[in-house]
PDB file of C-alpha atoms and ligand atoms in Angstrom:
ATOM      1  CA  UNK A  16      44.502 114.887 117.476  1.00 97.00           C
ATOM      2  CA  UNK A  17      42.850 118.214 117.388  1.00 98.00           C
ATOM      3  CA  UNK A  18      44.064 121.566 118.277  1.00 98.00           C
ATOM      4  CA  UNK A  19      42.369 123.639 119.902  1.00 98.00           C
ATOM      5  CA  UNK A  20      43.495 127.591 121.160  1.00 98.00           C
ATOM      6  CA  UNK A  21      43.574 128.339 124.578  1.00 98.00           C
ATOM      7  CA  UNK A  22      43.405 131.747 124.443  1.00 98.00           C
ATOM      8  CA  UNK A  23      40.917 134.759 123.718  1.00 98.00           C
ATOM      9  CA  UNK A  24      43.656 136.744 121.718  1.00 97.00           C
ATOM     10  CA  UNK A  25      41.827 137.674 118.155  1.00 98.00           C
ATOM     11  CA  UNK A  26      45.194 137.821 116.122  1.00 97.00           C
ATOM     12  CA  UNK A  27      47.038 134.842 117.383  1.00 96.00           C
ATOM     13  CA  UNK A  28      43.927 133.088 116.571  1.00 97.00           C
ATOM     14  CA  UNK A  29      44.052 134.426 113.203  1.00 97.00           C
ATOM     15  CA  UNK A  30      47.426 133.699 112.664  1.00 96.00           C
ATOM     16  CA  UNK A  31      47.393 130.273 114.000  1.00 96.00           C
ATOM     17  CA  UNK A  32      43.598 129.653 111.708  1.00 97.00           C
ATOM     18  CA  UNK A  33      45.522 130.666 108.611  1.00 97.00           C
ATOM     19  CA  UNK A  34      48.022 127.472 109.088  1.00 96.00           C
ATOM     20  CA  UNK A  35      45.211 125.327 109.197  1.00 96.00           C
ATOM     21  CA  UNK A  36      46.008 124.262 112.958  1.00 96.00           C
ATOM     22  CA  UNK A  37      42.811 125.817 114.981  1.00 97.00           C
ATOM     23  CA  UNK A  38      39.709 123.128 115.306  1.00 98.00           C
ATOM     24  CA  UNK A  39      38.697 124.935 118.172  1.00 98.00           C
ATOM     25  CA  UNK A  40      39.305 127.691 121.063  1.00 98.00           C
ATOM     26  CA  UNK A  41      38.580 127.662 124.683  1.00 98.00           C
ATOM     27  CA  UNK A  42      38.406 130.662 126.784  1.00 98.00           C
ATOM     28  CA  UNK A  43      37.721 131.207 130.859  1.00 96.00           C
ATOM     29  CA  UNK A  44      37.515 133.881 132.939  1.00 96.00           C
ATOM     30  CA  UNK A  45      41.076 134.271 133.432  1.00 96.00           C
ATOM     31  CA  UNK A  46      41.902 133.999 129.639  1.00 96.00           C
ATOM     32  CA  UNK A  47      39.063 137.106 128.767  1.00 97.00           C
ATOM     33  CA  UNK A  48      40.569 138.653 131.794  1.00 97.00           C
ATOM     34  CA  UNK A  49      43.781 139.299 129.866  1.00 96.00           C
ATOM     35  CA  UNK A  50      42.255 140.319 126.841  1.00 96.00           C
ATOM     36  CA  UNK A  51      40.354 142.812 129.003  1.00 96.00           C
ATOM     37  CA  UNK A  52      37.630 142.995 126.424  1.00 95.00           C
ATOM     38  CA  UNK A  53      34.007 142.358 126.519  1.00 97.00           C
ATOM     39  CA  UNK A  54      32.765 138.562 127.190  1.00 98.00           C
ATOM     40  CA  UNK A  55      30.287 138.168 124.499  1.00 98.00           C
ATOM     41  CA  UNK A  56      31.500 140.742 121.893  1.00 98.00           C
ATOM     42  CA  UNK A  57      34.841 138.647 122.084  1.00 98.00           C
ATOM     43  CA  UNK A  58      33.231 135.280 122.339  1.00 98.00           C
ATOM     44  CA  UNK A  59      31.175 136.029 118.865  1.00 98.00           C
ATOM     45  CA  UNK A  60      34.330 137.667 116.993  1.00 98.00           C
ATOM     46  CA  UNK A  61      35.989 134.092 117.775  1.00 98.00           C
ATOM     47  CA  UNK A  62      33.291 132.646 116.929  1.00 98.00           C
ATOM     48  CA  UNK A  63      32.932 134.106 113.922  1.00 98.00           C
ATOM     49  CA  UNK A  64      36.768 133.504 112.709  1.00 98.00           C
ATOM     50  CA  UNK A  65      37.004 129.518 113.829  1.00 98.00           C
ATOM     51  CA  UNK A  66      34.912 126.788 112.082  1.00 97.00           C
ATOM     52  CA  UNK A  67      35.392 124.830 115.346  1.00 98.00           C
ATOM     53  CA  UNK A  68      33.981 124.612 118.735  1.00 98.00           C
ATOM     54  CA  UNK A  69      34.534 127.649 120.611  1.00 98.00           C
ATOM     55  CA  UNK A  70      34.193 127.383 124.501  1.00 98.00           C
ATOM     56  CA  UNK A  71      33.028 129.923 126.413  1.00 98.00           C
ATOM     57  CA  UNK A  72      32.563 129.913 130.126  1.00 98.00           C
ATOM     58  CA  UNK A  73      29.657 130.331 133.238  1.00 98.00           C
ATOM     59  CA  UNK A  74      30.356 133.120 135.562  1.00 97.00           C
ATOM     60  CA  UNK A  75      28.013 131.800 138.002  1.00 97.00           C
ATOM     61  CA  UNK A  76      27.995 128.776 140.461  1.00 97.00           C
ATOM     62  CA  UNK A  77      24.708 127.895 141.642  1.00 98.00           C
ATOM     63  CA  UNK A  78      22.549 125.400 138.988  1.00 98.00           C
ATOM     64  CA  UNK A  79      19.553 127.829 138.453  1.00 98.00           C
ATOM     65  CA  UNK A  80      22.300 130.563 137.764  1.00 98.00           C
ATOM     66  CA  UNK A  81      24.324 128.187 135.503  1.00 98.00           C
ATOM     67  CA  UNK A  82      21.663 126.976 133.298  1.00 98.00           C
ATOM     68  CA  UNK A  83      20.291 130.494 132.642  1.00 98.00           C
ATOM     69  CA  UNK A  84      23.837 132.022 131.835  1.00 98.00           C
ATOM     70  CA  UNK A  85      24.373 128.912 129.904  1.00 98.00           C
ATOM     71  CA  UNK A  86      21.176 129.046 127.808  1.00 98.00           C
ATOM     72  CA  UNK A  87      22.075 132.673 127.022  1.00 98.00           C
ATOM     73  CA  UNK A  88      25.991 131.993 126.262  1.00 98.00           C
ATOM     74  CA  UNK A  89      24.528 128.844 123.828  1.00 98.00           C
ATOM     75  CA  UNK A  90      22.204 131.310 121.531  1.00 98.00           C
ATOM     76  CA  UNK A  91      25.493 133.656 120.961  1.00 98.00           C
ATOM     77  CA  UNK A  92      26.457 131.450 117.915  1.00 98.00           C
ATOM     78  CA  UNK A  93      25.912 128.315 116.523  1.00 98.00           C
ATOM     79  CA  UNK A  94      29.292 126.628 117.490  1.00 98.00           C
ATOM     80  CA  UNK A  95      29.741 127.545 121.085  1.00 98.00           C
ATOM     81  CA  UNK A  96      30.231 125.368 123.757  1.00 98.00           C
ATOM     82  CA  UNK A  97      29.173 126.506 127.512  1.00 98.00           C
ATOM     83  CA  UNK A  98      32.602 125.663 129.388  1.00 98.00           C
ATOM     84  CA  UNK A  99      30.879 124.595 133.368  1.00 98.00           C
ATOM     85  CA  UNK A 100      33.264 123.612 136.526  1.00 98.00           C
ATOM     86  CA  UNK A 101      33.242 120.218 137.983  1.00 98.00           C
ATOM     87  CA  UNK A 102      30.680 120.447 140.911  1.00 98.00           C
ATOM     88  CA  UNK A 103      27.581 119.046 141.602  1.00 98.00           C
ATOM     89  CA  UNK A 104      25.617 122.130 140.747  1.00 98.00           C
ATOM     90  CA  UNK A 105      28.133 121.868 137.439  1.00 98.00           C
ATOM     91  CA  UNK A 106      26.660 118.127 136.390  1.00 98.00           C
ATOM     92  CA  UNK A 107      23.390 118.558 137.148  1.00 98.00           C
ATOM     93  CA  UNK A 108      23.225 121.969 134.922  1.00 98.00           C
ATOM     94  CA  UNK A 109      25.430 119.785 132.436  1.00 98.00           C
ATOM     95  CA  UNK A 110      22.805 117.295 132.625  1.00 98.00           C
ATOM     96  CA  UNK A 111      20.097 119.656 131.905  1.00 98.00           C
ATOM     97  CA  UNK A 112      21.322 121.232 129.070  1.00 98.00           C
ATOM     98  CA  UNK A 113      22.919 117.965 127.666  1.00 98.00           C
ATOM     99  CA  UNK A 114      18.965 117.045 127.589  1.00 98.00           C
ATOM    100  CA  UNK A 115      18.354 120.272 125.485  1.00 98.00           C
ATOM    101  CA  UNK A 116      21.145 119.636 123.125  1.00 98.00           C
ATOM    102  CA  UNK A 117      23.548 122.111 124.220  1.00 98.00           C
ATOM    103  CA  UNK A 118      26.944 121.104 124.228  1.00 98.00           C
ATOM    104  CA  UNK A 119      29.144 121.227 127.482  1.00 98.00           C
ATOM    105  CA  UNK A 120      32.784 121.391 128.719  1.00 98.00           C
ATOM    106  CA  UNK A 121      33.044 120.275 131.957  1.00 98.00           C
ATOM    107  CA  UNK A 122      36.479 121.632 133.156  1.00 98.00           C
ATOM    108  CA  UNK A 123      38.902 121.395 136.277  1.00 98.00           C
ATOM    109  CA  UNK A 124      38.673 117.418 136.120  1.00 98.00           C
ATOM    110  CA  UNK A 125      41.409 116.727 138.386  1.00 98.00           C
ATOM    111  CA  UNK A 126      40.485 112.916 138.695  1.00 97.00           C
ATOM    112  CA  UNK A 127      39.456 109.756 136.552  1.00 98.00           C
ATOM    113  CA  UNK A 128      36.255 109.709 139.018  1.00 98.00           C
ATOM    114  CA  UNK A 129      35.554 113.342 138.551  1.00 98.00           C
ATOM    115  CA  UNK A 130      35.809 113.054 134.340  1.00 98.00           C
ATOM    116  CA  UNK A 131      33.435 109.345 134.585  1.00 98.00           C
ATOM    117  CA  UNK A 132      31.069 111.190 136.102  1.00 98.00           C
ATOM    118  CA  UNK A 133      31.139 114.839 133.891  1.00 98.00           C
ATOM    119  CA  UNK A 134      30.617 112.349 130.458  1.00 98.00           C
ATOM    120  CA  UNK A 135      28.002 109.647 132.101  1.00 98.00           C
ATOM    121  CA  UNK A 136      26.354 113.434 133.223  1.00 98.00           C
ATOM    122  CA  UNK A 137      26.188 113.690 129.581  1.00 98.00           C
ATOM    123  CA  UNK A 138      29.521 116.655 128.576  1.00 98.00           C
ATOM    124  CA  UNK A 139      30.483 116.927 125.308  1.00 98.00           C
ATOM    125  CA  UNK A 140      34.031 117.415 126.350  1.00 98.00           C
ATOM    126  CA  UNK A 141      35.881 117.007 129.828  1.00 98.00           C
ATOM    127  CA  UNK A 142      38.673 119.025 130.340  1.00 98.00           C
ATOM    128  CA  UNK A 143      41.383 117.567 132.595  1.00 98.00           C
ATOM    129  CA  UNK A 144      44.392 119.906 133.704  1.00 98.00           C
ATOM    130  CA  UNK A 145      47.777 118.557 133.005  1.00 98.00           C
ATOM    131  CA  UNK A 146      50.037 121.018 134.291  1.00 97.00           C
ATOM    132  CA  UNK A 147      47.991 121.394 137.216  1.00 98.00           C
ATOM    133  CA  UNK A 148      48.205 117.950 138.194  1.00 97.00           C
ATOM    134  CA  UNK A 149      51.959 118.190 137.687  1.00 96.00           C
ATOM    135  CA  UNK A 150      52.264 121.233 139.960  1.00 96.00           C
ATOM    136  CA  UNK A 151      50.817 118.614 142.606  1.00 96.00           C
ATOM    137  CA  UNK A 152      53.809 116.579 142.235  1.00 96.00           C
ATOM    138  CA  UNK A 153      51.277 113.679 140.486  1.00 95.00           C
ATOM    139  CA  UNK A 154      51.369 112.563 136.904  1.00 96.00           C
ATOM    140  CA  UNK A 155      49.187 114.676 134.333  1.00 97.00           C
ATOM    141  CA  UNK A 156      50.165 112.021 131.361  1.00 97.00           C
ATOM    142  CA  UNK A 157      48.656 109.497 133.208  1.00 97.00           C
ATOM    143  CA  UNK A 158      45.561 111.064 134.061  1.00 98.00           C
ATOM    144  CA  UNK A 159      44.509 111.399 130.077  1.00 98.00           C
ATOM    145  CA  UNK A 160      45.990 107.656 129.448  1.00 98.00           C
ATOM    146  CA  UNK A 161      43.629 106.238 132.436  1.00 98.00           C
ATOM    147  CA  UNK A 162      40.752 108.929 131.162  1.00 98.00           C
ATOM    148  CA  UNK A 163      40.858 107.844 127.595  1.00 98.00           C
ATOM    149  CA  UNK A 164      41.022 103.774 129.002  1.00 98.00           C
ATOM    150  CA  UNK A 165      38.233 104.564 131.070  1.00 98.00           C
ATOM    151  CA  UNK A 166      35.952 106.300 128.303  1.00 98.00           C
ATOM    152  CA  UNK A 167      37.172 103.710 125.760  1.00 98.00           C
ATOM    153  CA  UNK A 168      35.661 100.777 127.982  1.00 98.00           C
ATOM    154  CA  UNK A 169      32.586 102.206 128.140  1.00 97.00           C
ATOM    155  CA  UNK A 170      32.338 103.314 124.783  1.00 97.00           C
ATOM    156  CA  UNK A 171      31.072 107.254 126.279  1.00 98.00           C
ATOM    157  CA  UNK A 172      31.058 109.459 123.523  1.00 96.00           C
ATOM    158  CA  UNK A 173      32.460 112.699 125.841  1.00 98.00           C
ATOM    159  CA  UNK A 174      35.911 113.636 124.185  1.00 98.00           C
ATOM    160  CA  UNK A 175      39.059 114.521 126.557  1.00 98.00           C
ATOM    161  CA  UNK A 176      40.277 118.301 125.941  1.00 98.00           C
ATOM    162  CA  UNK A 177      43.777 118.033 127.981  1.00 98.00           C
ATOM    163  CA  UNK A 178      44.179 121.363 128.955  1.00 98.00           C
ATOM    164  CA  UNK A 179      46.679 123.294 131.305  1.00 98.00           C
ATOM    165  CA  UNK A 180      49.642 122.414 128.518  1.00 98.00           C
ATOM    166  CA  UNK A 181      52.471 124.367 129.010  1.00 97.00           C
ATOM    167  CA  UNK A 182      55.245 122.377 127.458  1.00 96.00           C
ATOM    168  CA  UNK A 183      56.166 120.299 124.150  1.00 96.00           C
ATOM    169  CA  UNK A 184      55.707 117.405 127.124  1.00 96.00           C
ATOM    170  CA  UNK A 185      52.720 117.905 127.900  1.00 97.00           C
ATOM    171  CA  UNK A 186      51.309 118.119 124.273  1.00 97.00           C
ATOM    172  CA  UNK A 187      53.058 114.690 123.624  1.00 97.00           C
ATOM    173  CA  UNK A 188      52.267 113.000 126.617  1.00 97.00           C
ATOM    174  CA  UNK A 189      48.397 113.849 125.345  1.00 98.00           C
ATOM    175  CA  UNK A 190      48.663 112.654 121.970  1.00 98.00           C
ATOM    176  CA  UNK A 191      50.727 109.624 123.204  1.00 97.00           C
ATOM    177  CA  UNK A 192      48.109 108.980 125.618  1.00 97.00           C
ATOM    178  CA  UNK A 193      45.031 109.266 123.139  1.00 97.00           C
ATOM    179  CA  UNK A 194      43.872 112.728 123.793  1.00 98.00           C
ATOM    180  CA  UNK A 195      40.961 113.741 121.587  1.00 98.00           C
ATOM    181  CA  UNK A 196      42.337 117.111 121.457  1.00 98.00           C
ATOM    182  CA  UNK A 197      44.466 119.770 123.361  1.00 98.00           C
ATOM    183  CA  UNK A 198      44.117 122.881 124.056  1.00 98.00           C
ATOM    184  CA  UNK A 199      47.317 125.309 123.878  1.00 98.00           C
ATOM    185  CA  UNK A 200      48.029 128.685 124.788  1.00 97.00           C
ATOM    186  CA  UNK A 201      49.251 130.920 121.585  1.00 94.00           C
ATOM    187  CA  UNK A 202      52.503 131.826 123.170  1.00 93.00           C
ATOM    188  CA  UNK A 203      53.224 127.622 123.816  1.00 96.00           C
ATOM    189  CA  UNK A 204      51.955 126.941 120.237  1.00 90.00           C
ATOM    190  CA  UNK A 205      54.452 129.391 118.540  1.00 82.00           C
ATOM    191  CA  UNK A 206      57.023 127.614 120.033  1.00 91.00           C
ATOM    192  CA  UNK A 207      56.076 123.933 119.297  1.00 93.00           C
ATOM    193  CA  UNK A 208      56.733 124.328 115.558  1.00 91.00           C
ATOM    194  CA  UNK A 209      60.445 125.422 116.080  1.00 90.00           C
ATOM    195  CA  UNK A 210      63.076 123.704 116.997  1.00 92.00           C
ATOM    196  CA  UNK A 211      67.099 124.939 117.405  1.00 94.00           C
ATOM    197  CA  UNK A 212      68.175 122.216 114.888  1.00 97.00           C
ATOM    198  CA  UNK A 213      66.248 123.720 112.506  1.00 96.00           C
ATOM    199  CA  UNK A 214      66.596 127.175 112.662  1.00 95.00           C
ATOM    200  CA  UNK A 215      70.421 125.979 112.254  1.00 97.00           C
ATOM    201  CA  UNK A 216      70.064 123.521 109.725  1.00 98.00           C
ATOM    202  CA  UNK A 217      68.354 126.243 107.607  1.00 98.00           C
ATOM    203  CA  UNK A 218      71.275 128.290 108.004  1.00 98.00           C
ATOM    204  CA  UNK A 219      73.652 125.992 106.935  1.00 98.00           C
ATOM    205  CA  UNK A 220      71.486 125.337 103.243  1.00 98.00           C
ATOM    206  CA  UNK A 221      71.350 129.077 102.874  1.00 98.00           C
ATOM    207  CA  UNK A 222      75.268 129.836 103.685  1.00 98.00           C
ATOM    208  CA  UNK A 223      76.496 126.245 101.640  1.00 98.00           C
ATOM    209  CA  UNK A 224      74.170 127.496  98.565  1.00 98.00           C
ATOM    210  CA  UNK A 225      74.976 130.958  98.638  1.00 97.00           C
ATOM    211  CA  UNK A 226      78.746 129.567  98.151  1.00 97.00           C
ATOM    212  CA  UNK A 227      77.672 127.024  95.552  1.00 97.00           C
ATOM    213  CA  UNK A 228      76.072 129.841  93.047  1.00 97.00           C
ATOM    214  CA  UNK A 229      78.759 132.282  93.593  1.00 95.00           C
ATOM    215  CA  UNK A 230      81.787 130.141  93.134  1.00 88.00           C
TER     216      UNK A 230
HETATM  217  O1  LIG B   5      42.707 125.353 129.795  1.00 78.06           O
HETATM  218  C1  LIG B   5      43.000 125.609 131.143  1.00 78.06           C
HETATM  219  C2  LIG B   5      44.130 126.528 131.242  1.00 78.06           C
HETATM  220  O2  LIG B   5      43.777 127.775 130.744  1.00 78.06           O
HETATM  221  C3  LIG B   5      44.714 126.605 132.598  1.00 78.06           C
HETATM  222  O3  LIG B   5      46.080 126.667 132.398  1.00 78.06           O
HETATM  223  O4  LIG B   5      48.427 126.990 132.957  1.00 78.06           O
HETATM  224  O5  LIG B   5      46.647 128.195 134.273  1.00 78.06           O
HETATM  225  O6  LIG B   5      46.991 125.752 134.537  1.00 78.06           O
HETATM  226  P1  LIG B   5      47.090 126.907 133.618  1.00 78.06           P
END
């Protein structure tokens, strides 16, 4: 499974690069929103830092609109991916550029029907929302099991970006279910790789060493 970052944060990008764990990042509006930087000069940084796909997002609605943001967003660098809702303006402008070679994230997939439709439109990635689909009471797991069945059957090439993980759950419900990749938030991903058990069990080879070499 590949990780990617969910975040536009430059030095939790770095940090997290330097392990070797960042194949990708993906940003939106509300993630450069936090950052409060500028859209493009942040974009390329990132860009410039991951070998990976980096998603970056439309800011406009409307197909005409879309495609001509998009077509700018694509020349920024060469590994960005133009991140475009799940609308029908959305897969007909993924359609378009999919027919110029541009590669697409089609995110807010909510539904198996909604993600058929974004990869036979021709994305390079769908993005369904786990945690979202949680917060509805309904089963975000699922959703990338039955997505990943559905793809699988058809042999479409689109890969499945779960997204919206906020939990160790979520993450392993996503590989479990076959997940090409996830995307995680820094602060989540600093967690994963600790556990209490550890921390502890470290302490307990320090303190029964320490006592070993000075007896
Ligand atoms: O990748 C989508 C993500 O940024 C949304 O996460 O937690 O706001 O549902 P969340």
């Amino acid at each position: 499974m590949k990780f990617f970052l969910d975040t536009a944060n430059v030095d939790q990008i770095k940090r997290i690069n330097d392990l070797g764990l960042c194949d990708g990042v993906t940003t939106n509006p509300s993630i450069i929103k936090k950052e409060g930087r500028d859209f493009k000069e942040v974009v390329i940084e990132i860009a410039s830092i991951v070998d990976g796909p980096i998603s970056a997002e439309v800011t406009s609605y409307d197909y005409d609109s879309m495609v001509k943001e998009a077509l700018d967003i694509a020349k920024w660098a060469d590994n960005i991916v133009v991140k475009i809702p799940m609308t029908e303006d959305g897969l007909k402008a993924i359609n378009t550029l999919s027919k110029k070679g541009i590669k697409t994230n089609c995110t807010l997939i909510f539904s198996v029907s909604q993600g058929l439709m974004a990869a036979k439109a021709g994305a390079t990635y769908i993005s369904p929302f786990v945690g979202r689909i949680d917060d509805m009471g309904e089963d975000g797991g699922e959703l990338i099991y039955n997505l990943k069945t559905v793809l699988d059957n058809y042999g479409l090439e689109s890969e499945i970006i779960a997204a919206s993980i906020r939990t160790n759950k979520h993450l392993e419900e996503a590989a479990l279910a076959g997940s090409h990749i996830a995307t995680i938030p820094g602060s989540l991903f600093e967690k994963l790789w600790t556990h209490p058990l550890t921390t502890q069990g470290i302490e307990n080879f320090k303190k029964d060493w320490e006592a070993f070499i000075n007896k």
